[in-house]
């Protein structure tokens, strides 16, 4: 859509190509930065919850030492849900 609109406004294939390439790179850089921010924010939350569990004397992964099939028998309350 960007390329079509640019070509309709400028009537120049070269300007359309350059503008579209700049737009595509800008979108990708913004997407990459957003993903890095989300990962950084979530890793900070995970570290805080781990530290809080250690202060309270609990292990964050209680079923980790119970064996390979322990994850399927854990209650639903121990499974973390994504935050919105």
mmCIF file with all atom_site columns, N, CA and C in Angstrom, residues 1 13 19 80:
data_model
loop_
_atom_site.group_PDB
_atom_site.id
_atom_site.type_symbol
_atom_site.label_atom_id
_atom_site.label_alt_id
_atom_site.label_comp_id
_atom_site.label_asym_id
_atom_site.label_entity_id
_atom_site.label_seq_id
_atom_site.pdbx_PDB_ins_code
_atom_site.Cartn_x
_atom_site.Cartn_y
_atom_site.Cartn_z
_atom_site.occupancy
_atom_site.B_iso_or_equiv
_atom_site.pdbx_formal_charge
_atom_site.auth_seq_id
_atom_site.auth_comp_id
_atom_site.auth_asym_id
_atom_site.auth_atom_id
_atom_site.pdbx_PDB_model_num
ATOM 1  N N  . UNK A 1 1  ? 0.819  -1.188  0.000   1.00 0.00 ? 1  UNK A N  1
ATOM 2  C CA . UNK A 1 1  ? 0.000  0.000   0.000   1.00 0.00 ? 1  UNK A CA 1
ATOM 3  C C  . UNK A 1 1  ? 0.868  1.259   0.000   1.00 0.00 ? 1  UNK A C  1
ATOM 4  N N  . UNK A 1 13 ? 9.245  5.885   -10.294 1.00 0.00 ? 13 UNK A N  1
ATOM 5  C CA . UNK A 1 13 ? 9.556  4.536   -9.831  1.00 0.00 ? 13 UNK A CA 1
ATOM 6  C C  . UNK A 1 13 ? 10.753 4.560   -8.876  1.00 0.00 ? 13 UNK A C  1
ATOM 7  N N  . UNK A 1 19 ? 11.810 5.203   -1.216  1.00 0.00 ? 19 UNK A N  1
ATOM 8  C CA . UNK A 1 19 ? 10.922 5.477   -0.086  1.00 0.00 ? 19 UNK A CA 1
ATOM 9  C C  . UNK A 1 19 ? 10.383 4.190   0.527   1.00 0.00 ? 19 UNK A C  1
ATOM 10 N N  . UNK A 1 80 ? 1.791  -20.539 34.957  1.00 0.00 ? 80 UNK A N  1
ATOM 11 C CA . UNK A 1 80 ? 1.699  -19.088 34.823  1.00 0.00 ? 80 UNK A CA 1
ATOM 12 C C  . UNK A 1 80 ? 0.999  -18.729 33.528  1.00 0.00 ? 80 UNK A C  1
#
